[in-house]
């Protein structure tokens, strides 16, 4: 299937405008198919040949101004159309297929009660699988949508939905929308509603999650209200769309999608059991992030996919800013460091790194390759650098200029830079700043030596001259003994006023810039004794993320991280740091970077940390919850911990009846061969929910027998019935047996079988499966050889290629680390 190219998009923009879209959907035709009739009202500027995008199961009828088009001319989702100057109407009637891979109109069945639910996800180019359209982001148009649905269903969409006497749902006409922002959700959803600042707020969930929705809604509504108030105050434009509905949908691929007036969010955010403080913070961040998109992306939309950052970087930055300023989540920037920036730095280390802005996107599919931690986390960090350079008042003035000047239209990097230049001092060259920060790739290494010299080293293969507005701080026995703010705009400089005798010198301690801090030898040696005493959570987060980078680049022995985790995690009081670093130590450092013969002992040390924290933490606290999860992932105490917890005995306070925690424990028992198919079936009988079904799939894939591995692999790579979530669940359990010989034959099979799945799974879903199923735990030269050979294939799907490139980069890091720090 061809992907729309930039040249093709420009040709269509030059030829036509889309004035109005009318879409009629019939969702009452069973579980596999739905009806779709579309009327595209457009105006052509001249004679020209073009095409309408549509991907039907059956194309029943297509007309141009009432004249039948040749339906047999439809090829590869393109229906040719010949236009003359003036106004036209293209009408297309088709039968479409529901998807199970999270793209288009996804339909999922809830095993808790047998009910079906539908959500629409048109990003990036899935719109034509739902309705005929001119599918490119710069041809925005108002939408009028109707939907016929089963009698017990409700319908939610971009415009307020009302039901006629005959049962037909009509959605109010929208403001101009890009095709990929159109969404419709339908099913027996339950809801809570309230009003705020003239905006009707709704939250929807599956009927089986009604109790969870009602329990969590007050906190989520509070974040929603506070975010609206904050964004109204700084953007100067009231929310520009219809009702603001947030739909917690089953099997949603991403964290959330910012469809105007109909935000779709993964329903795992409606925590069934215990939820930690950092999980609630992450959900709050998601809510605020998607709302920021109502202005950045929805009101003002990128003209082409190479400006994806205009959506994501701004929403990422604004959400964290809003949480700190308006919602009481004052540790949001610490969470951003250990969760989001760590993700972005990992993307920067990969061969697939790219600039924040202006990355070539010759076709729509290639844009997905840049939908990563650089567009999100690095972009947000770069915006903080822009603010440090031009000032916050000028930044906000520029934002208001940008949003007001392009409202309900499209914009480019040049438009943004123009607004910032108008708002800033004439002496400042915003274009030069952009060339240094937005239009270059790579991350600089910042180091401070014991003579007070600070150095800035860009990657050798990606030279750049980036000025850093940042700080350097020193610590001794927990106290900060000095802090200096500076702008580093040269390769090196002398920092005056630092306490150079302090045990810890931490560059970028406030995490004000995008850079990897390289710690000096004295600081590295002092960390186990000193870091646990540092009271500044932001500085601790910076140290940990710097060590992650150092270990990945083979500059720091991964054993140092285990040693520091053993010393610092027992007293770590920031939820995000404890959670994210604990996961990184167990999932990456111990089971990938360390040699196999050292992994059991290192896991035992982490289990001991978990036991210590659990014994000392307040019962039922977030800290106790994280400690219990750490124990469940690492302990070898089968009879004292795993079996009793699986049976519901001796559980920590707050985890009684927590099925999600139970599935973690059951997965560990299955991996050890202590839970068979019958035991998993028995557990599933007590948790017949979507989450329970996923937990059972992961546990089955983890059973360490040849038969179980073969069955799991066959199901993962050949079943066309499994959803996107089910495929990921299988992959999550597959590679973990103690006996690696059980899975070694599947290393080669991965590189043949997973790319072949592109025949029936969408690009976005398959890229996630490819990343999760990659044999990253089999750290051998043979795995690397097979991976490199596969990447030489010309027919590799783009999403799979990007996932393999990133996973292979981490495999190369692990091989180098094991070689460099071999004992």
Tab-separated table of N, CA, C and O in Angstrom, residues 588 591-592 735 771-779 783 807 810-811 814:
chain	number	residue	atom	x	y	z
A	588	UNK	N	16.512	-3.789	32.881
A	588	UNK	CA	17.563	-3.489	31.910
A	588	UNK	C	18.959	-3.789	32.456
A	588	UNK	O	19.714	-4.562	31.872
A	591	UNK	N	19.109	-7.734	33.986
A	591	UNK	CA	18.841	-8.874	33.095
A	591	UNK	C	19.394	-8.707	31.686
A	591	UNK	O	19.305	-9.630	30.881
A	592	UNK	N	19.993	-7.530	31.382
A	592	UNK	CA	20.557	-7.339	30.049
A	592	UNK	C	22.026	-6.927	30.102
A	592	UNK	O	22.873	-7.534	29.439
A	735	UNK	N	10.261	-14.424	26.624
A	735	UNK	CA	11.710	-14.587	26.607
A	735	UNK	C	12.345	-14.830	27.973
A	735	UNK	O	13.563	-14.843	28.077
A	771	UNK	N	8.898	-4.470	18.848
A	771	UNK	CA	9.795	-4.018	19.909
A	771	UNK	C	9.691	-4.917	21.133
A	771	UNK	O	10.707	-5.316	21.711
A	772	UNK	N	8.467	-5.273	21.524
A	772	UNK	CA	8.283	-6.103	22.708
A	772	UNK	C	8.804	-7.524	22.481
A	772	UNK	O	9.340	-8.154	23.396
A	773	UNK	N	8.658	-8.045	21.276
A	773	UNK	CA	9.047	-9.427	21.000
A	773	UNK	C	10.515	-9.578	20.630
A	773	UNK	O	11.017	-10.704	20.534
A	774	UNK	N	11.229	-8.484	20.429
A	774	UNK	CA	12.645	-8.555	20.045
A	774	UNK	C	13.435	-9.333	21.107
A	774	UNK	O	13.246	-9.129	22.308
A	775	UNK	N	14.335	-10.223	20.688
A	775	UNK	CA	15.064	-11.071	21.661
A	775	UNK	C	16.185	-10.316	22.371
A	775	UNK	O	17.347	-10.712	22.348
A	776	UNK	N	15.838	-9.220	23.025
A	776	UNK	CA	16.842	-8.351	23.641
A	776	UNK	C	17.542	-9.009	24.820
A	776	UNK	O	18.653	-8.607	25.192
A	777	UNK	N	16.916	-10.028	25.415
A	777	UNK	CA	17.547	-10.708	26.553
A	777	UNK	C	18.554	-11.761	26.103
A	777	UNK	O	19.310	-12.273	26.920
A	778	UNK	N	18.574	-12.073	24.846
A	778	UNK	CA	19.549	-13.033	24.320
A	778	UNK	C	20.731	-12.216	23.789
A	778	UNK	O	20.838	-11.921	22.592
A	779	UNK	N	21.601	-11.829	24.708
A	779	UNK	CA	22.683	-10.892	24.396
A	779	UNK	C	23.861	-11.686	23.851
A	779	UNK	O	24.788	-12.067	24.578
A	783	UNK	N	22.659	-13.091	17.871
A	783	UNK	CA	21.452	-12.269	17.801
A	783	UNK	C	21.722	-11.004	17.003
A	783	UNK	O	20.926	-10.596	16.149
A	807	UNK	N	15.923	-1.443	19.014
A	807	UNK	CA	16.232	-2.603	19.855
A	807	UNK	C	17.645	-3.101	19.591
A	807	UNK	O	18.365	-3.497	20.520
A	810	UNK	N	20.233	-1.056	21.450
A	810	UNK	CA	20.359	-1.432	22.858
A	810	UNK	C	21.086	-2.769	23.004
A	810	UNK	O	21.822	-2.974	23.978
A	811	UNK	N	20.893	-3.680	22.061
A	811	UNK	CA	21.638	-4.931	22.078
A	811	UNK	C	23.130	-4.666	21.913
A	811	UNK	O	23.973	-5.253	22.614
A	814	UNK	N	24.543	-3.442	25.115
A	814	UNK	CA	24.728	-4.509	26.093
A	814	UNK	C	25.970	-5.344	25.792
A	814	UNK	O	26.744	-5.688	26.699
